[in-house]
Amino acid sequence: MKLTPKETTAYQEHFLMDRETIKQYVVEKLGAFPDDASIEVTEIGDGNINYVFRVVNATTKDSLIIKQADVLLRSSGRPLDIERNRIEAEILQLQNELAPQFVPEVYYYDQKMYAVTMEDISEYQNMRYEMIKKRIFPNFSEEIAEYLARTLLLTSDLVLDCDEKKRRVKAFINPEMCEISEDLVFTEPYDDYKQRNIVTAGNERFVEENLYQNEPLQVEVALLRNNFMNNAQSLLHGDLHTGSIFINQTGLKVIDPEFAFYGPAGYDIGNVLAHLYFPMVKNLFDSTRDPDFHQWSKETIAAVYDQVQVKLEKYYDEAVVFPLYRNHAFKETMLRGMMADAVGYAGTEIIRRVVGDSKVKELSFIPAEQKIAAERLLLKIGVQLIINRQHITSGGQLVDGIVDLAGE
Ligand code: ADP
Ligand code: MG
């Protein structure tokens, strides 16, 4: 959809829009639909951060999405830097150049209203809920690997001009969103210093011994945390869980990159891997274990790792031209580092979603009597991934060690 927004004296200062004001905005400001169009607006936001409206021209069925941020968090009402909305719009625009197939098109970014107007991707479904229903997506690993390899490698300064890279690091500095991850992902799960962890009854000692008092693990987590904070390698999505991936049998779209910043490439890869373990473990412990889904999950975790590696190498060979960086041993070292990071960050993500207060939905489907065992399995997987990350060289190793309760 091509939009030519209108010059108007309205909408010069941010206010939070509702369904009525959105109707006016799409006509008066965006000029998206004619003045007399019959417009339907629904608020479809299911996140706890922002406001998302689906706008449909009832006659033509043309539709678009407007995502607006507020100065306050939608759920708790606490303040959160509204610049996150500009960052989201800008990274979506950049990713539309690097991997257009995998992101919604941005029609317009309104800097004053902090509102992104974008393509409606409603024909794709939330991947987390699809996997809870044990649906299988044979093309997922190939497609997400393509998205990851392109968006991560092609935003790094292995490829970019150094001025451009530094300009982007600055544009995507995202301190408040990063602080959320620094705390929730890399600190609280290991010491509960804010007393916000929620540990399943019966697992208190297990968590105490395996996380709070596990010094060798804490050293590795500290290294991963420091790397997250200091390694401005690639422009990350920053929150790439399966609720940000919308999918159907024809393809996928990645949304919601408001945590974007320049960080270690492995962080996004690791998040994708982590969120494939949750539906797999849920399927092992719920009442309707599906062997096909189990098989697909295992193969997919392995394939995401393997295909990301292959594609990083491919785009490296195609796009890196700086002579010193063309050195084979340098390339191997860089890519090995990214993959080791990916495995480590898969581990930290699994752990934080089990003991932290941002639980994944999958856990709520595990029957109470199985919860202790399921969560221990996930925590063990998380710890192993962190500890062994430097020794893993193929995707198969990510799933080999898993207690195979499916009885294959
Ligand atoms: P938040 O930042 O609040 O988490 P999200 O970007 O995750 O918001 O969007 C919340 C929900 O709105 C998504 O889960 C999805 O259902 C819907 N949504 C967001 N963007 C689009 C889009 N471009 N097309 C269709 N639905 C969308
Ligand atoms: Mg979201």
PDB file of C-alpha atoms in Angstrom, residues 116-364:
ATOM      1  CA  VAL A 116       4.024   2.761  12.940  1.00  0.00           C
ATOM      2  CA  THR A 117       1.580   2.087  10.116  1.00  0.00           C
ATOM      3  CA  MET A 118       2.368  -1.249   8.539  1.00  0.00           C
ATOM      4  CA  GLU A 119       1.216  -4.198   6.486  1.00  0.00           C
ATOM      5  CA  ASP A 120      -1.478  -6.391   7.980  1.00  0.00           C
ATOM      6  CA  ILE A 121      -0.010  -9.889   8.274  1.00  0.00           C
ATOM      7  CA  SER A 122      -3.188 -11.468   9.676  1.00  0.00           C
ATOM      8  CA  GLU A 123      -2.960 -14.445   7.322  1.00  0.00           C
ATOM      9  CA  TYR A 124      -0.011 -15.622   9.433  1.00  0.00           C
ATOM     10  CA  GLN A 125      -0.549 -17.098  12.913  1.00  0.00           C
ATOM     11  CA  ASN A 126       1.320 -16.646  16.177  1.00  0.00           C
ATOM     12  CA  MET A 127       3.910 -19.447  16.083  1.00  0.00           C
ATOM     13  CA  ARG A 128       3.836 -20.066  19.822  1.00  0.00           C
ATOM     14  CA  TYR A 129       0.142 -20.940  19.732  1.00  0.00           C
ATOM     15  CA  GLU A 130       0.563 -22.999  16.568  1.00  0.00           C
ATOM     16  CA  MET A 131       3.248 -25.104  18.259  1.00  0.00           C
ATOM     17  CA  ILE A 132       1.123 -25.441  21.391  1.00  0.00           C
ATOM     18  CA  LYS A 133      -1.399 -27.045  19.014  1.00  0.00           C
ATOM     19  CA  LYS A 134       1.458 -29.258  17.771  1.00  0.00           C
ATOM     20  CA  ARG A 135       1.377 -27.938  14.244  1.00  0.00           C
ATOM     21  CA  ILE A 136       4.431 -28.659  12.129  1.00  0.00           C
ATOM     22  CA  PHE A 137       6.126 -26.187   9.774  1.00  0.00           C
ATOM     23  CA  PRO A 138       8.530 -28.010   7.468  1.00  0.00           C
ATOM     24  CA  ASN A 139      10.030 -24.820   6.008  1.00  0.00           C
ATOM     25  CA  PHE A 140      10.558 -23.012   9.301  1.00  0.00           C
ATOM     26  CA  SER A 141      14.242 -23.803   9.873  1.00  0.00           C
ATOM     27  CA  GLU A 142      15.243 -22.804   6.360  1.00  0.00           C
ATOM     28  CA  GLU A 143      13.296 -19.557   6.466  1.00  0.00           C
ATOM     29  CA  ILE A 144      14.246 -18.385   9.941  1.00  0.00           C
ATOM     30  CA  ALA A 145      17.885 -19.211   9.143  1.00  0.00           C
ATOM     31  CA  GLU A 146      17.655 -17.017   6.070  1.00  0.00           C
ATOM     32  CA  TYR A 147      16.153 -14.173   8.120  1.00  0.00           C
ATOM     33  CA  LEU A 148      18.780 -14.538  10.856  1.00  0.00           C
ATOM     34  CA  ALA A 149      21.812 -14.864   8.610  1.00  0.00           C
ATOM     35  CA  ARG A 150      20.851 -11.893   6.447  1.00  0.00           C
ATOM     36  CA  THR A 151      19.718  -9.496   9.170  1.00  0.00           C
ATOM     37  CA  LEU A 152      22.639 -10.316  11.470  1.00  0.00           C
ATOM     38  CA  LEU A 153      25.575 -10.617   9.114  1.00  0.00           C
ATOM     39  CA  LEU A 154      24.578  -7.784   6.798  1.00  0.00           C
ATOM     40  CA  THR A 155      24.245  -5.284   9.655  1.00  0.00           C
ATOM     41  CA  SER A 156      27.680  -6.085  11.116  1.00  0.00           C
ATOM     42  CA  ASP A 157      30.806  -4.123  10.325  1.00  0.00           C
ATOM     43  CA  LEU A 158      32.252  -7.188   8.676  1.00  0.00           C
ATOM     44  CA  VAL A 159      30.123  -5.873   5.832  1.00  0.00           C
ATOM     45  CA  LEU A 160      29.087  -2.283   6.553  1.00  0.00           C
ATOM     46  CA  ASP A 161      31.139   0.806   6.053  1.00  0.00           C
ATOM     47  CA  CYS A 162      32.526   1.766   9.478  1.00  0.00           C
ATOM     48  CA  ASP A 163      30.911   5.230   9.530  1.00  0.00           C
ATOM     49  CA  GLU A 164      27.526   3.812   8.675  1.00  0.00           C
ATOM     50  CA  LYS A 165      27.891   1.103  11.299  1.00  0.00           C
ATOM     51  CA  LYS A 166      28.684   3.611  14.036  1.00  0.00           C
ATOM     52  CA  ARG A 167      25.838   5.867  12.970  1.00  0.00           C
ATOM     53  CA  ARG A 168      23.527   2.901  13.375  1.00  0.00           C
ATOM     54  CA  VAL A 169      24.938   1.844  16.737  1.00  0.00           C
ATOM     55  CA  LYS A 170      24.057   5.339  17.915  1.00  0.00           C
ATOM     56  CA  ALA A 171      20.591   5.388  16.319  1.00  0.00           C
ATOM     57  CA  PHE A 172      19.730   2.047  17.893  1.00  0.00           C
ATOM     58  CA  ILE A 173      21.030   2.687  21.379  1.00  0.00           C
ATOM     59  CA  ASN A 174      18.169   1.349  23.496  1.00  0.00           C
ATOM     60  CA  PRO A 175      19.214   1.570  27.156  1.00  0.00           C
ATOM     61  CA  GLU A 176      15.887   1.070  28.899  1.00  0.00           C
ATOM     62  CA  MET A 177      14.913  -1.948  26.832  1.00  0.00           C
ATOM     63  CA  CYS A 178      18.406  -3.428  27.218  1.00  0.00           C
ATOM     64  CA  GLU A 179      18.243  -2.922  30.976  1.00  0.00           C
ATOM     65  CA  ILE A 180      15.105  -5.076  31.071  1.00  0.00           C
ATOM     66  CA  SER A 181      17.032  -7.930  29.431  1.00  0.00           C
ATOM     67  CA  GLU A 182      20.166  -7.362  31.503  1.00  0.00           C
ATOM     68  CA  ASP A 183      18.055  -7.829  34.618  1.00  0.00           C
ATOM     69  CA  LEU A 184      15.464 -10.404  33.603  1.00  0.00           C
ATOM     70  CA  VAL A 185      17.695 -12.587  31.443  1.00  0.00           C
ATOM     71  CA  PHE A 186      21.163 -12.248  32.906  1.00  0.00           C
ATOM     72  CA  THR A 187      20.814 -11.342  36.575  1.00  0.00           C
ATOM     73  CA  GLU A 188      17.638 -12.244  38.423  1.00  0.00           C
ATOM     74  CA  PRO A 189      17.490 -15.930  37.418  1.00  0.00           C
ATOM     75  CA  TYR A 190      20.861 -16.444  39.152  1.00  0.00           C
ATOM     76  CA  ASP A 191      20.333 -14.628  42.435  1.00  0.00           C
ATOM     77  CA  ASP A 192      16.716 -13.466  42.662  1.00  0.00           C
ATOM     78  CA  TYR A 193      17.979 -10.135  43.953  1.00  0.00           C
ATOM     79  CA  LYS A 194      14.654  -8.441  43.204  1.00  0.00           C
ATOM     80  CA  GLN A 195      12.677 -11.344  44.664  1.00  0.00           C
ATOM     81  CA  ARG A 196      10.624 -11.554  41.494  1.00  0.00           C
ATOM     82  CA  ASN A 197      11.462 -15.132  40.494  1.00  0.00           C
ATOM     83  CA  ILE A 198       8.579 -17.576  40.590  1.00  0.00           C
ATOM     84  CA  VAL A 199       9.791 -21.081  41.350  1.00  0.00           C
ATOM     85  CA  THR A 200       7.421 -24.031  41.185  1.00  0.00           C
ATOM     86  CA  ALA A 201       6.801 -25.536  44.618  1.00  0.00           C
ATOM     87  CA  GLY A 202       9.027 -28.567  44.991  1.00  0.00           C
ATOM     88  CA  ASN A 203      11.789 -27.096  42.826  1.00  0.00           C
ATOM     89  CA  GLU A 204      13.119 -24.553  45.325  1.00  0.00           C
ATOM     90  CA  ARG A 205      16.126 -26.654  46.291  1.00  0.00           C
ATOM     91  CA  PHE A 206      16.827 -27.642  42.714  1.00  0.00           C
ATOM     92  CA  VAL A 207      16.910 -23.971  41.698  1.00  0.00           C
ATOM     93  CA  GLU A 208      18.980 -23.041  44.730  1.00  0.00           C
ATOM     94  CA  GLU A 209      21.635 -25.662  43.934  1.00  0.00           C
ATOM     95  CA  ASN A 210      21.644 -25.478  40.149  1.00  0.00           C
ATOM     96  CA  LEU A 211      21.327 -21.708  39.710  1.00  0.00           C
ATOM     97  CA  TYR A 212      21.747 -19.593  42.861  1.00  0.00           C
ATOM     98  CA  GLN A 213      24.731 -21.556  44.188  1.00  0.00           C
ATOM     99  CA  ASN A 214      26.209 -22.766  40.919  1.00  0.00           C
ATOM    100  CA  GLU A 215      29.381 -20.711  40.693  1.00  0.00           C
ATOM    101  CA  PRO A 216      30.839 -22.219  37.502  1.00  0.00           C
ATOM    102  CA  LEU A 217      27.513 -21.498  35.757  1.00  0.00           C
ATOM    103  CA  GLN A 218      27.422 -17.958  37.118  1.00  0.00           C
ATOM    104  CA  VAL A 219      30.863 -17.261  35.654  1.00  0.00           C
ATOM    105  CA  GLU A 220      29.629 -18.315  32.209  1.00  0.00           C
ATOM    106  CA  VAL A 221      26.442 -16.261  32.587  1.00  0.00           C
ATOM    107  CA  ALA A 222      28.537 -13.250  33.608  1.00  0.00           C
ATOM    108  CA  LEU A 223      30.573 -13.677  30.409  1.00  0.00           C
ATOM    109  CA  LEU A 224      27.398 -13.895  28.328  1.00  0.00           C
ATOM    110  CA  ARG A 225      25.959 -10.846  30.083  1.00  0.00           C
ATOM    111  CA  ASN A 226      29.103  -8.824  29.512  1.00  0.00           C
ATOM    112  CA  ASN A 227      29.126  -9.888  25.857  1.00  0.00           C
ATOM    113  CA  PHE A 228      25.464  -8.866  25.515  1.00  0.00           C
ATOM    114  CA  MET A 229      26.298  -5.419  26.873  1.00  0.00           C
ATOM    115  CA  ASN A 230      29.545  -4.748  25.031  1.00  0.00           C
ATOM    116  CA  ASN A 231      29.681  -6.660  21.779  1.00  0.00           C
ATOM    117  CA  ALA A 232      28.015  -4.314  19.272  1.00  0.00           C
ATOM    118  CA  GLN A 233      28.273  -6.873  16.500  1.00  0.00           C
ATOM    119  CA  SER A 234      24.929  -6.922  14.691  1.00  0.00           C
ATOM    120  CA  LEU A 235      21.614  -5.112  14.726  1.00  0.00           C
ATOM    121  CA  LEU A 236      19.480  -7.494  16.773  1.00  0.00           C
ATOM    122  CA  HIS A 237      15.736  -7.956  16.932  1.00  0.00           C
ATOM    123  CA  GLY A 238      16.348  -8.340  20.641  1.00  0.00           C
ATOM    124  CA  ASP A 239      13.200 -10.265  21.619  1.00  0.00           C
ATOM    125  CA  LEU A 240      12.954 -13.022  19.049  1.00  0.00           C
ATOM    126  CA  HIS A 241      10.655 -15.487  20.787  1.00  0.00           C
ATOM    127  CA  THR A 242       7.991 -17.463  18.930  1.00  0.00           C
ATOM    128  CA  GLY A 243       5.294 -14.926  19.898  1.00  0.00           C
ATOM    129  CA  SER A 244       7.134 -12.469  17.617  1.00  0.00           C
ATOM    130  CA  ILE A 245       7.127 -14.969  14.730  1.00  0.00           C
ATOM    131  CA  PHE A 246       3.942 -15.255  12.672  1.00  0.00           C
ATOM    132  CA  ILE A 247       3.751 -18.268  10.404  1.00  0.00           C
ATOM    133  CA  ASN A 248       1.700 -20.371   8.013  1.00  0.00           C
ATOM    134  CA  GLN A 249       2.537 -23.103   5.524  1.00  0.00           C
ATOM    135  CA  THR A 250       3.644 -20.551   2.945  1.00  0.00           C
ATOM    136  CA  GLY A 251       6.061 -18.475   5.007  1.00  0.00           C
ATOM    137  CA  LEU A 252       6.756 -16.420   8.093  1.00  0.00           C
ATOM    138  CA  LYS A 253       6.910 -12.823   9.283  1.00  0.00           C
ATOM    139  CA  VAL A 254       8.890 -11.480  12.225  1.00  0.00           C
ATOM    140  CA  ILE A 255       7.303  -8.579  14.147  1.00  0.00           C
ATOM    141  CA  ASP A 256       7.799  -6.556  17.332  1.00  0.00           C
ATOM    142  CA  PRO A 257      11.511  -5.590  17.245  1.00  0.00           C
ATOM    143  CA  GLU A 258      11.254  -2.816  19.852  1.00  0.00           C
ATOM    144  CA  PHE A 259      14.124  -4.318  21.881  1.00  0.00           C
ATOM    145  CA  ALA A 260      16.437  -3.814  18.886  1.00  0.00           C
ATOM    146  CA  PHE A 261      20.016  -2.694  19.523  1.00  0.00           C
ATOM    147  CA  TYR A 262      23.555  -3.489  18.389  1.00  0.00           C
ATOM    148  CA  GLY A 263      24.531  -6.642  20.265  1.00  0.00           C
ATOM    149  CA  PRO A 264      25.991 -10.109  19.745  1.00  0.00           C
ATOM    150  CA  ALA A 265      24.520 -11.918  16.720  1.00  0.00           C
ATOM    151  CA  GLY A 266      24.142 -15.106  18.752  1.00  0.00           C
ATOM    152  CA  TYR A 267      21.501 -13.517  20.969  1.00  0.00           C
ATOM    153  CA  ASP A 268      18.754 -13.610  18.315  1.00  0.00           C
ATOM    154  CA  ILE A 269      19.767 -17.088  17.124  1.00  0.00           C
ATOM    155  CA  GLY A 270      19.771 -18.333  20.714  1.00  0.00           C
ATOM    156  CA  ASN A 271      16.310 -16.939  21.393  1.00  0.00           C
ATOM    157  CA  VAL A 272      14.870 -18.783  18.414  1.00  0.00           C
ATOM    158  CA  LEU A 273      16.507 -22.029  19.566  1.00  0.00           C
ATOM    159  CA  ALA A 274      15.315 -21.593  23.158  1.00  0.00           C
ATOM    160  CA  HIS A 275      11.691 -21.164  22.223  1.00  0.00           C
ATOM    161  CA  LEU A 276      11.721 -24.407  20.231  1.00  0.00           C
ATOM    162  CA  TYR A 277      12.540 -26.382  23.393  1.00  0.00           C
ATOM    163  CA  PHE A 278       9.399 -25.223  25.220  1.00  0.00           C
ATOM    164  CA  PRO A 279       6.788 -26.773  22.889  1.00  0.00           C
ATOM    165  CA  MET A 280       8.975 -29.863  22.581  1.00  0.00           C
ATOM    166  CA  VAL A 281       9.109 -30.367  26.352  1.00  0.00           C
ATOM    167  CA  LYS A 282       5.421 -29.488  26.705  1.00  0.00           C
ATOM    168  CA  ASN A 283       4.604 -32.195  24.172  1.00  0.00           C
ATOM    169  CA  LEU A 284       6.655 -34.734  26.151  1.00  0.00           C
ATOM    170  CA  PHE A 285       4.849 -33.998  29.414  1.00  0.00           C
ATOM    171  CA  ASP A 286       1.269 -33.274  28.423  1.00  0.00           C
ATOM    172  CA  SER A 287      -1.456 -35.875  28.036  1.00  0.00           C
ATOM    173  CA  THR A 288      -1.418 -36.138  24.240  1.00  0.00           C
ATOM    174  CA  ARG A 289       2.206 -36.746  23.328  1.00  0.00           C
ATOM    175  CA  ASP A 290       2.587 -36.550  19.573  1.00  0.00           C
ATOM    176  CA  PRO A 291       5.624 -38.440  18.178  1.00  0.00           C
ATOM    177  CA  ASP A 292       5.563 -36.548  14.875  1.00  0.00           C
ATOM    178  CA  PHE A 293       5.676 -33.222  16.659  1.00  0.00           C
ATOM    179  CA  HIS A 294       8.518 -34.479  18.851  1.00  0.00           C
ATOM    180  CA  GLN A 295      10.483 -35.628  15.826  1.00  0.00           C
ATOM    181  CA  TRP A 296       9.901 -32.346  14.010  1.00  0.00           C
ATOM    182  CA  SER A 297      10.915 -30.316  17.080  1.00  0.00           C
ATOM    183  CA  LYS A 298      14.177 -32.207  17.459  1.00  0.00           C
ATOM    184  CA  GLU A 299      15.006 -31.974  13.788  1.00  0.00           C
ATOM    185  CA  THR A 300      14.099 -28.310  13.742  1.00  0.00           C
ATOM    186  CA  ILE A 301      16.331 -27.331  16.663  1.00  0.00           C
ATOM    187  CA  ALA A 302      19.225 -29.123  14.955  1.00  0.00           C
ATOM    188  CA  ALA A 303      18.371 -27.689  11.547  1.00  0.00           C
ATOM    189  CA  VAL A 304      18.074 -24.092  12.748  1.00  0.00           C
ATOM    190  CA  TYR A 305      21.604 -24.317  14.156  1.00  0.00           C
ATOM    191  CA  ASP A 306      23.024 -26.058  11.070  1.00  0.00           C
ATOM    192  CA  GLN A 307      21.300 -23.855   8.526  1.00  0.00           C
ATOM    193  CA  VAL A 308      22.169 -20.626  10.278  1.00  0.00           C
ATOM    194  CA  GLN A 309      25.791 -21.747  10.225  1.00  0.00           C
ATOM    195  CA  VAL A 310      25.656 -22.609   6.515  1.00  0.00           C
ATOM    196  CA  LYS A 311      23.902 -19.370   5.609  1.00  0.00           C
ATOM    197  CA  LEU A 312      26.180 -17.178   7.718  1.00  0.00           C
ATOM    198  CA  GLU A 313      29.065 -18.707   5.813  1.00  0.00           C
ATOM    199  CA  LYS A 314      27.337 -18.162   2.470  1.00  0.00           C
ATOM    200  CA  TYR A 315      26.572 -14.493   3.105  1.00  0.00           C
ATOM    201  CA  TYR A 316      30.018 -14.016   4.601  1.00  0.00           C
ATOM    202  CA  ASP A 317      31.601 -15.281   1.365  1.00  0.00           C
ATOM    203  CA  GLU A 318      29.302 -13.115  -0.707  1.00  0.00           C
ATOM    204  CA  ALA A 319      29.338  -9.865   1.257  1.00  0.00           C
ATOM    205  CA  VAL A 320      32.602  -9.528   3.188  1.00  0.00           C
ATOM    206  CA  VAL A 321      35.220  -7.799   1.042  1.00  0.00           C
ATOM    207  CA  PHE A 322      37.759  -6.348   3.484  1.00  0.00           C
ATOM    208  CA  PRO A 323      40.948  -8.340   2.684  1.00  0.00           C
ATOM    209  CA  LEU A 324      41.957  -9.161   6.269  1.00  0.00           C
ATOM    210  CA  TYR A 325      38.445 -10.417   6.950  1.00  0.00           C
ATOM    211  CA  ARG A 326      38.596 -12.691   3.897  1.00  0.00           C
ATOM    212  CA  ASN A 327      41.174 -14.761   5.732  1.00  0.00           C
ATOM    213  CA  HIS A 328      39.694 -18.221   6.229  1.00  0.00           C
ATOM    214  CA  ALA A 329      40.853 -18.688   9.830  1.00  0.00           C
ATOM    215  CA  PHE A 330      39.422 -15.290  10.799  1.00  0.00           C
ATOM    216  CA  LYS A 331      36.076 -16.156   9.236  1.00  0.00           C
ATOM    217  CA  GLU A 332      35.972 -19.490  11.051  1.00  0.00           C
ATOM    218  CA  THR A 333      36.773 -17.832  14.374  1.00  0.00           C
ATOM    219  CA  MET A 334      34.079 -15.180  13.925  1.00  0.00           C
ATOM    220  CA  LEU A 335      31.367 -17.600  12.894  1.00  0.00           C
ATOM    221  CA  ARG A 336      32.317 -20.129  15.572  1.00  0.00           C
ATOM    222  CA  GLY A 337      32.024 -17.332  18.129  1.00  0.00           C
ATOM    223  CA  MET A 338      28.551 -16.380  16.897  1.00  0.00           C
ATOM    224  CA  MET A 339      27.369 -19.993  17.066  1.00  0.00           C
ATOM    225  CA  ALA A 340      28.826 -20.538  20.549  1.00  0.00           C
ATOM    226  CA  ASP A 341      27.065 -17.363  21.695  1.00  0.00           C
ATOM    227  CA  ALA A 342      23.833 -18.657  20.140  1.00  0.00           C
ATOM    228  CA  VAL A 343      24.007 -21.845  22.207  1.00  0.00           C
ATOM    229  CA  GLY A 344      24.800 -19.938  25.398  1.00  0.00           C
ATOM    230  CA  TYR A 345      21.969 -17.457  24.883  1.00  0.00           C
ATOM    231  CA  ALA A 346      19.564 -20.316  24.162  1.00  0.00           C
ATOM    232  CA  GLY A 347      20.505 -21.550  27.631  1.00  0.00           C
ATOM    233  CA  THR A 348      20.009 -18.211  29.397  1.00  0.00           C
ATOM    234  CA  GLU A 349      16.647 -17.710  27.655  1.00  0.00           C
ATOM    235  CA  ILE A 350      15.364 -21.172  28.634  1.00  0.00           C
ATOM    236  CA  ILE A 351      16.378 -20.652  32.263  1.00  0.00           C
ATOM    237  CA  ARG A 352      14.892 -17.176  32.607  1.00  0.00           C
ATOM    238  CA  ARG A 353      11.555 -18.258  31.150  1.00  0.00           C
ATOM    239  CA  VAL A 354      11.324 -21.103  33.692  1.00  0.00           C
ATOM    240  CA  VAL A 355      12.349 -19.323  36.906  1.00  0.00           C
ATOM    241  CA  GLY A 356      11.739 -15.671  36.061  1.00  0.00           C
ATOM    242  CA  ASP A 357       8.373 -13.954  36.135  1.00  0.00           C
ATOM    243  CA  SER A 358       7.941 -13.856  32.325  1.00  0.00           C
ATOM    244  CA  LYS A 359       6.931 -17.480  31.954  1.00  0.00           C
ATOM    245  CA  VAL A 360       6.182 -18.934  28.554  1.00  0.00           C
ATOM    246  CA  LYS A 361       2.629 -20.023  27.857  1.00  0.00           C
ATOM    247  CA  GLU A 362       3.724 -23.613  27.143  1.00  0.00           C
ATOM    248  CA  LEU A 363       4.488 -24.240  30.822  1.00  0.00           C
ATOM    249  CA  SER A 364       0.889 -23.539  31.784  1.00  0.00           C
TER     250      SER A 364
END
